[in-house]
XYZ file of C-alpha atoms in Angstrom:
731
model
C 10.879 37.881 -32.304
C 8.582 35.266 -34.860
C 6.918 33.757 -31.994
C 5.790 37.056 -30.402
C 2.399 37.653 -31.915
C 1.313 34.215 -31.477
C 1.898 34.511 -27.432
C 0.955 38.012 -27.254
C -2.740 37.058 -28.461
C -2.589 34.011 -26.140
C -1.298 35.435 -23.072
C -1.902 39.233 -24.230
C -2.738 40.157 -20.483
C 0.171 39.854 -19.400
C 1.675 42.891 -21.180
C -0.752 44.995 -18.477
C 0.664 43.314 -15.136
C 3.271 45.964 -13.983
C 0.689 48.828 -14.574
C -1.381 47.057 -11.656
C -1.121 47.799 -8.479
C -2.754 45.323 -5.425
C -5.800 43.722 -7.684
C -4.363 41.411 -10.374
C -5.387 41.727 -13.941
C -7.979 38.911 -15.436
C -5.507 35.431 -15.700
C -3.586 34.558 -18.320
C -5.842 32.419 -20.802
C -4.533 29.115 -21.843
C -6.376 27.858 -25.090
C -8.398 24.227 -24.217
C -8.286 21.512 -25.573
C -10.484 18.035 -26.931
C -8.425 15.650 -25.290
C -10.737 12.937 -24.048
C -10.066 9.741 -21.884
C -12.014 6.607 -21.417
C -11.242 4.943 -18.018
C -13.288 2.469 -16.829
C -16.151 3.035 -19.453
C -16.610 6.566 -18.581
C -15.753 9.471 -21.365
C -13.580 12.169 -19.294
C -12.202 15.557 -20.757
C -9.273 16.939 -20.063
C -8.769 20.276 -21.586
C -5.807 21.153 -19.997
C -3.963 18.052 -21.460
C -1.541 20.660 -23.006
C -0.498 22.569 -19.787
C 1.292 18.947 -18.857
C 4.274 19.322 -21.307
C 6.699 22.042 -19.262
C 8.754 22.019 -22.162
C 6.215 23.515 -24.328
C 7.428 27.335 -25.374
C 3.016 28.274 -25.109
C 3.511 26.462 -21.422
C 6.271 28.609 -20.275
C 4.752 31.673 -21.879
C 1.837 31.237 -19.952
C 3.194 29.935 -16.484
C 5.804 33.232 -16.945
C 2.900 35.007 -17.180
C 1.036 33.698 -14.532
C 3.996 34.764 -12.359
C 4.005 38.212 -13.411
C 0.709 38.580 -12.398
C 1.378 36.709 -9.270
C 4.159 39.257 -8.325
C 2.193 42.405 -9.627
C -0.565 41.440 -6.799
C 1.498 40.204 -4.426
C 4.279 42.920 -4.751
C 1.918 45.869 -4.189
C 0.490 45.042 -1.400
C 0.971 47.549 1.272
C 3.183 46.992 3.798
C 5.131 43.999 1.758
C 8.484 45.566 2.576
C 8.200 45.836 6.392
C 6.385 42.255 6.606
C 9.606 41.065 4.554
C 11.808 42.573 6.857
C 10.476 41.518 9.797
C 10.253 38.079 8.016
C 13.710 38.067 7.065
C 14.868 39.585 10.566
C 12.906 36.099 12.593
C 14.280 33.629 10.628
C 18.110 35.782 11.011
C 17.958 36.792 14.584
C 18.153 33.314 16.198
C 20.631 31.305 17.208
C 22.703 28.123 14.753
C 20.393 25.408 15.060
C 22.027 21.434 15.361
C 20.093 18.376 14.248
C 19.909 14.801 13.463
C 22.669 14.461 15.760
C 24.644 10.701 15.576
C 27.499 9.475 17.520
C 30.653 7.776 16.262
C 33.676 7.194 17.366
C 34.774 9.877 19.464
C 32.857 12.429 17.211
C 29.338 13.590 17.274
C 28.321 14.617 13.757
C 25.218 16.983 13.215
C 23.277 19.142 10.651
C 24.320 22.784 11.499
C 21.886 25.923 10.180
C 23.351 28.780 10.230
C 20.399 32.164 9.970
C 23.467 33.829 8.059
C 24.178 31.242 5.122
C 21.767 29.423 2.587
C 21.784 26.087 3.058
C 22.447 23.532 6.379
C 25.880 22.032 6.604
C 27.328 19.161 8.015
C 29.752 19.867 11.356
C 31.230 17.694 14.225
C 31.437 18.101 17.403
C 33.508 16.050 20.137
C 31.984 12.910 21.558
C 30.302 15.013 24.631
C 28.550 17.081 21.541
C 29.888 20.380 23.000
C 28.538 23.131 20.281
C 31.813 25.147 21.067
C 33.905 21.977 19.545
C 31.929 22.647 15.986
C 34.016 22.060 13.179
C 32.574 22.186 9.661
C 33.123 19.501 7.419
C 31.110 19.368 4.265
C 29.568 22.702 3.729
C 27.361 23.466 0.677
C 27.718 27.405 0.875
C 31.169 27.286 -0.122
C 30.555 24.505 -2.600
C 27.757 26.651 -4.312
C 27.499 30.528 -2.965
C 24.487 30.903 -4.718
C 22.583 28.204 -2.354
C 21.111 25.873 -5.021
C 23.084 22.825 -3.726
C 22.076 20.810 -0.441
C 22.898 18.108 1.517
C 20.195 15.178 1.065
C 21.445 12.847 4.075
C 24.689 11.537 5.814
C 25.957 8.746 7.501
C 29.162 8.430 9.219
C 30.963 5.368 9.585
C 30.929 3.263 12.477
C 34.310 4.569 14.179
C 33.670 8.117 13.085
C 36.469 8.480 10.878
C 34.232 8.581 7.608
C 31.181 10.126 6.926
C 28.864 9.166 3.402
C 27.211 12.334 2.258
C 24.239 12.883 -0.542
C 24.588 16.222 -2.418
C 21.773 17.601 -4.845
C 21.279 20.854 -6.707
C 18.063 23.052 -7.311
C 15.785 21.566 -4.386
C 15.628 18.115 -6.912
C 16.586 15.601 -4.637
C 18.422 13.639 -6.725
C 21.850 12.660 -5.192
C 25.283 12.055 -5.670
C 26.985 10.369 -3.046
C 30.428 11.333 -1.909
C 32.984 10.186 0.917
C 34.764 12.113 3.144
C 37.549 11.951 5.600
C 35.905 13.847 9.026
C 39.187 14.804 10.497
C 40.357 16.611 6.764
C 36.980 16.525 5.383
C 38.802 16.064 2.115
C 37.057 13.840 -0.278
C 38.230 10.104 -0.523
C 36.477 8.382 -3.301
C 35.200 9.081 -6.737
C 31.618 10.015 -6.155
C 28.614 7.645 -7.191
C 25.782 9.023 -9.109
C 21.955 7.898 -8.830
C 21.883 7.138 -5.157
C 18.695 9.554 -4.350
C 16.042 10.334 -6.297
C 12.333 11.716 -4.682
C 10.302 9.271 -5.439
C 12.105 6.386 -3.033
C 15.036 8.707 -1.552
C 17.926 6.790 -0.287
C 20.503 5.486 2.062
C 23.689 3.896 3.371
C 24.992 1.363 5.934
C 28.453 1.108 6.577
C 30.122 -2.641 7.251
C 31.656 -3.224 10.486
C 35.422 -2.400 9.683
C 34.490 1.038 7.987
C 35.799 -0.374 4.716
C 32.613 -0.863 2.771
C 28.998 -0.014 2.581
C 25.591 -1.042 1.540
C 24.080 1.527 0.260
C 20.965 2.574 -2.628
C 21.103 3.199 -6.506
C 18.751 3.772 -9.230
C 19.540 2.582 -13.000
C 21.937 4.216 -14.830
C 20.575 7.003 -17.307
C 23.025 5.573 -20.067
C 21.996 2.528 -20.031
C 18.284 2.308 -19.225
C 15.515 3.245 -20.928
C 13.854 6.864 -19.323
C 10.717 4.984 -18.161
C 13.181 3.257 -15.463
C 15.111 6.013 -14.332
C 13.235 6.592 -11.100
C 12.153 3.153 -10.688
C 13.921 0.061 -9.447
C 15.797 1.306 -6.651
C 18.156 -1.544 -5.730
C 21.079 -2.303 -3.193
C 24.894 -2.745 -3.703
C 27.675 -3.580 -1.506
C 30.556 -1.039 -2.035
C 34.078 -1.734 -1.148
C 36.104 1.416 -0.508
C 38.752 1.651 -3.225
C 37.059 0.292 -5.733
C 35.228 1.628 -8.842
C 31.292 1.776 -8.003
C 30.981 -0.305 -11.353
C 32.068 -3.299 -9.751
C 29.933 -3.304 -6.729
C 28.096 -6.348 -5.897
C 24.324 -6.349 -6.432
C 22.959 -7.679 -3.120
C 19.021 -6.744 -3.054
C 16.915 -6.300 -6.527
C 13.473 -7.737 -8.309
C 15.384 -10.986 -7.724
C 15.099 -11.250 -4.071
C 11.129 -10.158 -3.876
C 11.460 -6.320 -3.938
C 8.696 -4.369 -6.049
C 9.568 -2.015 -8.686
C 8.435 1.049 -6.828
C 10.561 -0.103 -3.497
C 12.185 1.805 -1.479
C 14.727 0.965 0.735
C 15.988 2.181 3.895
C 19.193 0.486 5.178
C 20.418 0.961 8.968
C 23.399 -0.471 10.902
C 23.203 2.149 13.716
C 25.255 -0.125 16.352
C 28.041 -0.764 13.668
C 27.348 -4.836 13.694
C 28.706 -7.091 10.773
C 25.092 -7.115 9.168
C 22.782 -4.359 8.317
C 19.026 -4.098 8.241
C 17.503 -3.429 4.616
C 13.417 -2.213 5.509
C 12.137 -2.193 1.999
C 8.763 -0.301 1.509
C 5.937 -0.912 -1.327
C 5.193 2.308 -2.954
C 4.056 5.079 -0.064
C 1.608 2.762 1.723
C 2.737 1.307 5.165
C 3.674 -2.367 3.678
C 7.039 -3.323 4.355
C 9.481 -6.373 3.642
C 12.450 -6.655 5.863
C 16.486 -8.393 5.068
C 19.387 -8.927 6.975
C 22.360 -8.078 4.717
C 25.565 -10.047 5.009
C 29.429 -8.866 4.836
C 29.274 -11.401 1.897
C 26.667 -10.104 -0.279
C 23.774 -12.005 0.599
C 20.505 -10.908 1.917
C 17.985 -13.122 4.071
C 14.516 -12.300 3.832
C 13.215 -12.310 8.041
C 9.775 -10.238 7.076
C 6.745 -10.806 4.497
C 4.444 -8.160 4.073
C 1.696 -10.454 5.963
C 4.029 -9.949 9.107
C 2.922 -6.274 9.391
C 6.228 -4.958 10.623
C 6.462 -1.513 9.975
C 9.602 0.934 8.844
C 11.730 1.850 11.578
C 13.103 -1.560 12.735
C 16.569 -1.619 14.049
C 19.252 -4.162 14.435
C 21.410 -4.786 17.211
C 26.060 -5.256 17.291
C 24.789 -9.298 18.117
C 22.390 -9.383 14.898
C 19.335 -9.393 16.758
C 16.237 -7.326 15.133
C 13.724 -5.443 16.713
C 10.668 -4.066 14.805
C 7.110 -2.921 15.490
C 4.527 -5.265 14.412
C 1.259 -3.922 13.795
C -0.176 -7.572 13.049
C -3.170 -7.784 15.113
C -2.086 -4.473 16.969
C -2.471 -1.377 15.046
C -1.288 0.642 17.933
C 1.941 -1.225 17.359
C 3.503 -3.959 19.619
C 7.741 -4.345 19.632
C 8.915 -7.873 18.556
C 12.264 -9.192 18.895
C 14.663 -11.648 16.504
C 17.321 -13.320 17.005
C 19.920 -14.840 14.688
C 19.274 -16.929 12.786
C 16.270 -15.455 11.739
C 14.844 -18.993 11.907
C 11.051 -18.428 10.989
C 11.673 -14.468 10.516
C 9.234 -12.377 11.946
C 6.324 -14.609 11.977
C 7.898 -16.661 14.876
C 8.959 -13.170 16.816
C 8.370 -12.872 20.090
C 6.717 -9.876 21.268
C 8.381 -8.289 24.291
C 5.878 -4.984 24.492
C 2.249 -5.627 23.637
C 0.216 -2.741 22.648
C -1.252 0.138 24.107
C -5.151 1.806 24.105
C -3.830 5.352 24.837
C -0.892 5.730 22.657
C 0.492 4.310 18.901
C 4.207 3.732 18.339
C 5.389 5.817 15.719
C 5.658 4.974 11.978
C 9.198 4.488 11.004
C 8.404 4.791 7.329
C 7.690 8.710 7.602
C 11.171 9.907 8.780
C 10.133 8.968 12.652
C 12.355 6.821 14.481
C 9.831 4.438 16.604
C 12.928 2.730 18.055
C 16.290 3.535 19.379
C 19.010 1.414 20.631
C 21.207 2.956 23.066
C 24.218 1.241 25.120
C 23.430 -0.667 28.208
C 20.581 -2.728 26.949
C 18.128 -0.042 26.747
C 15.467 0.339 23.840
C 13.920 3.615 23.410
C 9.898 3.410 21.912
C 8.465 6.751 20.731
C 4.455 6.759 21.024
C 2.123 9.158 19.519
C -1.441 10.344 21.122
C -3.102 12.343 18.274
C -0.184 14.264 17.892
C 2.649 15.036 21.010
C 4.842 12.031 21.613
C 6.139 10.270 24.629
C 9.357 7.982 24.860
C 9.088 4.959 26.934
C 12.419 3.421 28.165
C 12.634 -0.453 28.099
C 15.694 -3.607 28.850
C 16.117 -5.656 25.528
C 13.275 -8.364 27.292
C 10.609 -5.488 26.979
C 10.944 -4.816 31.111
C 8.940 -1.097 31.711
C 11.917 1.181 32.974
C 9.933 4.623 33.000
C 10.182 7.148 30.345
C 11.578 10.342 29.215
C 11.117 13.547 30.203
C 9.239 14.894 27.579
C 7.006 18.622 28.014
C 2.989 18.516 26.783
C 2.279 19.081 23.855
C 5.502 18.323 22.768
C 7.571 16.183 19.922
C 10.449 14.057 20.142
C 12.789 13.701 17.128
C 16.484 12.368 16.950
C 17.161 10.340 20.122
C 21.074 9.639 20.338
C 22.650 7.158 22.049
C 26.100 8.159 23.246
C 28.734 5.721 24.607
C 27.644 4.976 28.329
C 24.444 4.492 28.365
C 22.645 7.821 27.946
C 20.841 9.565 25.399
C 20.293 12.739 23.635
C 17.067 13.821 22.725
C 15.505 16.858 20.808
C 12.737 18.700 22.259
C 10.266 20.524 19.975
C 7.335 22.542 20.852
C 4.900 25.222 19.086
C 6.431 28.218 21.694
C 9.674 26.931 22.574
C 12.474 26.154 20.164
C 13.894 22.775 19.403
C 16.711 21.529 22.115
C 18.230 19.145 23.554
C 17.905 16.910 26.260
C 20.577 14.765 28.266
C 18.991 11.788 29.700
C 21.410 10.066 32.157
C 21.388 6.485 32.434
C 22.508 6.038 36.244
C 19.813 8.579 37.617
C 17.088 8.061 35.018
C 16.431 11.979 35.230
C 16.935 14.285 32.029
C 19.074 17.761 31.872
C 19.222 20.675 29.671
C 22.313 20.546 27.172
C 23.962 23.605 25.680
C 22.558 22.412 22.345
C 19.611 24.521 21.561
C 18.094 27.423 19.658
C 17.870 30.427 20.815
C 15.575 33.284 19.623
C 14.528 37.177 20.356
C 11.037 35.935 19.774
C 9.153 35.558 22.833
C 5.569 33.681 23.135
C 5.084 34.854 26.771
C 1.621 36.159 25.317
C 0.367 33.031 23.763
C -1.761 30.003 25.016
C -1.688 26.840 23.116
C -4.949 24.057 23.628
C -6.465 21.584 22.066
C -10.259 20.529 20.972
C -11.670 18.137 19.488
C -13.784 18.528 16.646
C -16.849 15.927 15.202
C -16.580 14.740 11.610
C -19.160 13.619 10.238
C -18.940 9.809 10.675
C -18.841 10.749 14.431
C -14.854 10.826 14.455
C -12.969 13.046 17.214
C -10.575 14.661 15.702
C -7.783 16.984 17.382
C -7.409 20.048 16.837
C -4.419 22.356 18.242
C -4.531 26.023 18.726
C -2.260 28.921 19.431
C -3.568 31.692 20.055
C -2.579 35.141 22.363
C -3.843 34.901 25.492
C -7.030 36.463 25.963
C -8.502 35.787 22.866
C -12.312 36.837 22.812
C -14.515 33.850 20.897
C -16.671 36.334 19.450
C -16.481 34.916 15.712
C -14.178 37.321 14.180
C -10.866 36.800 14.758
C -9.098 35.399 11.601
C -7.868 31.804 11.936
C -5.090 29.796 9.340
C -6.480 26.327 10.133
C -3.774 23.580 8.233
C -3.700 19.775 7.387
C -2.224 17.208 5.979
C -3.660 13.784 6.372
C -1.882 10.801 4.338
C 0.918 8.300 4.366
C 0.436 7.302 8.253
C 2.392 11.030 8.335
C 2.266 12.666 11.854
C 1.565 16.226 12.256
C 3.262 16.871 15.825
C 4.242 19.898 17.481
C 6.827 22.403 15.763
C 8.475 25.372 16.504
C 8.421 27.875 13.910
C 8.580 31.736 14.708
C 8.564 33.304 11.042
C 4.992 30.922 11.055
C 3.208 31.040 14.373
C 4.542 34.595 15.396
C 3.835 36.447 12.611
C 0.723 35.696 12.387
C -0.048 35.950 16.033
C 1.713 39.726 15.672
C -1.247 39.834 13.022
C -4.479 38.523 15.500
C -4.220 35.488 13.485
C -4.935 31.956 15.223
C -2.992 29.276 14.114
C -4.899 25.942 14.137
C -3.127 22.169 13.090
C -5.999 19.260 12.538
C -4.412 15.792 13.172
C -6.627 14.440 10.789
C -6.883 10.967 9.628
C -4.548 9.517 6.940
C -2.213 10.449 9.341
C -1.069 8.068 11.503
C -1.701 10.044 14.767
C -3.584 7.372 16.257
C -2.090 4.322 14.996
C -2.227 2.553 11.584
C -6.768 2.302 11.939
C -6.298 6.058 12.017
C -4.180 5.821 8.799
C -6.081 3.172 7.146
C -9.766 5.132 7.777
C -8.245 7.901 5.333
C -6.217 6.117 2.201
C -7.763 4.362 -0.994
C -11.259 3.992 -1.263
C -11.733 5.721 2.251
C -9.637 9.008 1.677
C -12.585 11.142 1.781
C -12.698 10.890 5.569
C -9.504 13.158 5.064
C -11.500 15.704 3.637
C -14.468 15.781 6.035
C -12.328 15.685 9.132
C -10.423 18.757 7.855
C -14.560 20.436 6.756
C -15.566 19.772 10.459
C -12.459 20.558 12.088
C -12.725 24.025 10.335
C -16.739 24.419 10.816
C -16.645 23.976 14.590
C -13.704 26.456 15.028
C -16.301 28.460 13.672
C -19.432 27.498 15.741
C -17.302 27.794 18.515
C -16.956 31.289 17.987
C -13.089 31.518 16.899
C -13.527 32.804 14.118
C -15.857 33.083 10.756
C -15.965 32.029 7.243
C -15.076 36.044 6.293
C -11.905 35.103 8.601
C -11.023 31.472 7.855
C -7.996 30.841 5.921
C -6.583 27.235 4.921
C -3.485 25.881 4.284
C -1.884 22.736 2.754
C 1.255 21.291 0.683
C 1.829 18.121 -1.106
C -1.262 15.233 0.194
C -1.979 18.686 1.778
C -2.299 20.387 -1.427
C -4.830 17.858 -2.285
C -6.542 18.319 0.622
C -6.603 22.311 -0.013
C -8.110 20.985 -3.898
C -10.680 19.416 -2.158
C -11.820 22.136 0.539
C -11.673 24.151 -2.215
C -14.020 22.291 -5.026
C -15.997 20.653 -2.233
C -16.527 23.483 0.218
C -16.404 26.932 -1.971
C -17.865 28.734 0.246
C -15.690 27.335 3.772
C -12.840 29.780 4.203
C -12.389 33.321 2.269
C -8.591 31.981 1.059
C -6.557 28.931 0.311
C -2.601 28.600 0.371
C -1.851 25.235 -1.570
C 1.837 23.992 -1.874
C 3.620 21.356 -4.173
C -0.716 20.149 -4.281
C -2.158 17.008 -6.419
C -5.061 18.301 -7.674
C -5.755 15.294 -10.961
C -6.091 11.837 -9.147
C -6.948 10.310 -13.030
C -3.382 10.819 -13.871
C -1.291 11.308 -10.949
C -0.134 7.897 -11.162
C 1.135 8.509 -14.989
C 4.372 10.095 -13.275
C 6.684 8.377 -11.718
C 6.167 9.243 -7.900
C 2.466 8.692 -8.877
C 3.047 5.106 -9.707
C 4.535 5.478 -5.923
C 1.769 6.327 -4.413
C -0.690 3.993 -5.512
C -0.400 1.919 -2.364
C -1.667 5.000 -0.785
C -3.924 6.535 -3.153
C -5.048 3.327 -5.282
C -5.425 3.357 -9.346
C -7.971 4.060 -11.925
C -7.723 0.389 -13.138
C -9.223 -0.576 -10.454
C -12.942 0.006 -10.692
C -13.683 0.691 -7.258
C -10.601 2.902 -6.722
C -11.060 4.709 -9.786
C -14.564 5.625 -8.627
C -13.101 6.679 -5.150
C -10.488 8.910 -6.997
C -12.993 10.414 -9.290
C -15.232 10.992 -6.852
C -12.872 13.518 -5.129
C -10.088 14.404 -7.605
C -10.342 18.201 -7.420
C -9.342 19.228 -10.828
C -12.507 17.025 -11.974
C -14.700 18.853 -9.916
C -14.162 22.752 -10.810
C -17.709 23.905 -11.868
C -17.894 26.924 -14.224
C -19.544 29.747 -12.222
C -19.066 28.814 -8.652
C -17.731 31.415 -6.573
C -14.326 30.288 -5.334
C -12.330 31.736 -2.518
C -9.374 33.491 -2.793
C -6.342 30.593 -3.860
C -2.981 30.771 -3.910
C -1.449 27.819 -5.403
C 2.471 27.347 -5.172
C 5.087 25.023 -7.187
C 8.581 24.486 -7.680
C 9.693 23.359 -11.542
C 12.263 21.282 -9.793
C 10.029 18.997 -8.120
C 10.455 15.438 -8.362
C 7.610 14.423 -5.860
C 4.524 16.260 -7.467
C 4.832 16.966 -11.116
C 3.925 21.112 -11.298
C 1.427 20.498 -13.632
C -1.044 19.555 -11.453
C -0.684 23.672 -10.255
C -0.776 24.755 -13.600
C -4.142 22.975 -14.685
C -5.792 23.623 -11.594
C -4.888 26.830 -11.631
C -6.258 27.264 -15.374
C -9.052 25.589 -14.409
C -9.931 27.808 -11.523
C -9.271 30.937 -13.085
C -11.448 30.030 -15.897
C -14.585 28.350 -14.058
C -14.961 31.162 -10.763
C -17.490 33.810 -10.589
C -16.014 35.680 -7.916
C -13.874 38.270 -7.709
C -11.497 37.211 -5.643
C -7.714 36.527 -7.042
C -6.823 32.784 -8.141
C -2.767 33.160 -8.107
C 0.076 30.610 -9.572
C 3.186 30.962 -8.263
C 5.884 28.907 -9.759
C 10.000 28.915 -8.492
C 12.255 28.219 -10.762
C 15.371 27.217 -8.077
C 13.172 24.626 -5.639
C 11.426 21.544 -5.855
C 9.162 19.956 -3.353
C 10.465 22.221 -0.576
C 13.413 19.776 0.356
C 17.111 21.848 -0.175
C 15.516 25.565 -0.983
C 18.070 28.121 -0.035
C 17.079 30.577 2.881
C 15.895 33.245 0.693
C 13.570 31.069 -1.264
C 12.055 30.170 2.038
C 11.965 33.466 3.255
C 10.573 34.513 -0.240
C 7.996 31.803 0.015
C 7.025 33.001 3.150
C 6.625 36.261 3.102
C 4.437 35.656 -0.147
C 2.124 33.395 2.151
C 1.564 36.046 4.926
C 1.125 38.746 2.387
C -1.842 36.863 0.498
C -3.670 35.657 3.962
C -3.212 38.965 5.707
C -4.772 40.789 2.581
C -7.763 38.213 2.297
C -8.222 37.818 5.978
C -8.046 41.843 6.441
C -4.960 41.788 8.695
C -3.082 45.514 8.280
C 0.387 44.036 7.539
C 2.106 47.178 8.500
C 0.772 46.916 12.108
C 1.518 43.271 11.981
C 5.241 44.148 10.753
C 5.587 47.024 13.980
C 4.344 44.861 16.949
C 6.304 44.353 19.647
């Protein structure tokens, strides 16, 4: 009670929030400070430095008041209840879906998402992957009915008798390792803490006998300083039945891996050795090691070899990788044991193509998959859509998997006998698995698919190319109703990312695209530089000191869509998250009149202090550091927080963040919101939404996902003049 007068004076506007309807009251004001930093000889003011401290009661009260203001605005918009109900129906009126299939022994393991439940569970199917044989194995919904416990990842043993699972809470991605018996679902080992964290992720590879595994682990919180808790990821070798404290350290700084190492372990074919691919931060620079059962690590690739993530090791120990050395579109190289000379002496078996790049395995894509029958499957990308080539192990071209136009492929699953299952996804067709028959070289549909009552029969998907500031052609995919008139009057949402070599590929989301279409909104996705859609050159032209190209590409996409009559400035909305949130921040500050509204989720906005956060240190290889004069100049030139200008008419903005985000510190959203609210001369709302039960997005409960999508949809509809009630009742 003693603090109440102080809080009332600082955040007095919160008291009238609940009395307000659609238009929000003035935002709660956070008092500015006098903090100034000297960086590269420049004096740089940081008036909202105090907002970095989430534990400060003043910050908590201000954040709560921001949430209350945002809720008062969004919850009172006409048609919200109808939109929420329709989105809930779209999420839940679909079949359960399988993803992430892994075949081991006589079992197929899969992630199973039931729309009636909050979280995805781990299930087993029979060897034929028949959905009718599904058996629950690890179910976070029974562990935690609140929906705040999630599976980060899982790895079955070679014979399929056991499975290792990382589990975390509240969207934190701070994972603990559990080992389960695949037949009974019973836990058979004491859990191992600290195997996964957002800074470097986590992974595991089983030994050939299934009685042990290599795994990643971060420093123990009890024996290491807090400053090191989220760095120095190492690899250990564990034998079942022994204490984790006695596990052998097999890969650490003594082996040349950096403090910001991201270790990816693999041994999909269950050979005697495992592969450790180590990325230096997030910038796409890799080392590779072969790990033997005695705990020895043999380095087989230096950074200079340019062998990217996603290399694979065969049962006989041969390693296949994608090299970008003198080959920005990617070439496939092969290195057999005993690895003499490493990848510098590897044999090139598949030369680069000019029309498509091999995907980057450092961002969850799988560039290479080894199948039985001496087959190698290579996934490529050309501006967004995927293709998959089939080769023998000498690199002979054997054709390609059947992939529909403007589609993506994820999760190629090697089956006994040489067949493969592969997951196909598109903008208007739900994800489904096809089975390629090795004998006939043909693909056929399977029962592993998601079905939905949502129809896209009235929808067109087309691609255009915008021209960026420097003349670069940027692909833009549009999803819109057939017969849409190009009269400049269509509401349009343009989405972008542009970083880390991440590929923006076709994907199905009825709750996003169908809902927009029912409101007469065109959905557009720009494949801008910074991604890997055209290989490493496309990525490199959008990183470090060339980051401005990313923003210019996105701006060009928006402006060309306006010139071509798809929309207008008053009907245009922009959306992005994480690195895409940085993109949104740059659009807001560099081109405040470009769009009517902007949705920016878990974004990065203070580019001068991002590297001081644990995950920000991992981002240095992608963004750069203020310690380097040229990189500081580039960072300062586009840092959104530092280009908020008093008296500018900023568009309507919805900033969204999660309190448990270990990838992007929520303070970025707090500081940027405060700065925009204090500076804008327009009456457009600038809103901050903070979720206390989520993080960067991974592991969020279904209820939280629906709540966020409802808020985004209502904000966009309100700002773009869409009749929400009409959209909610559209057939």
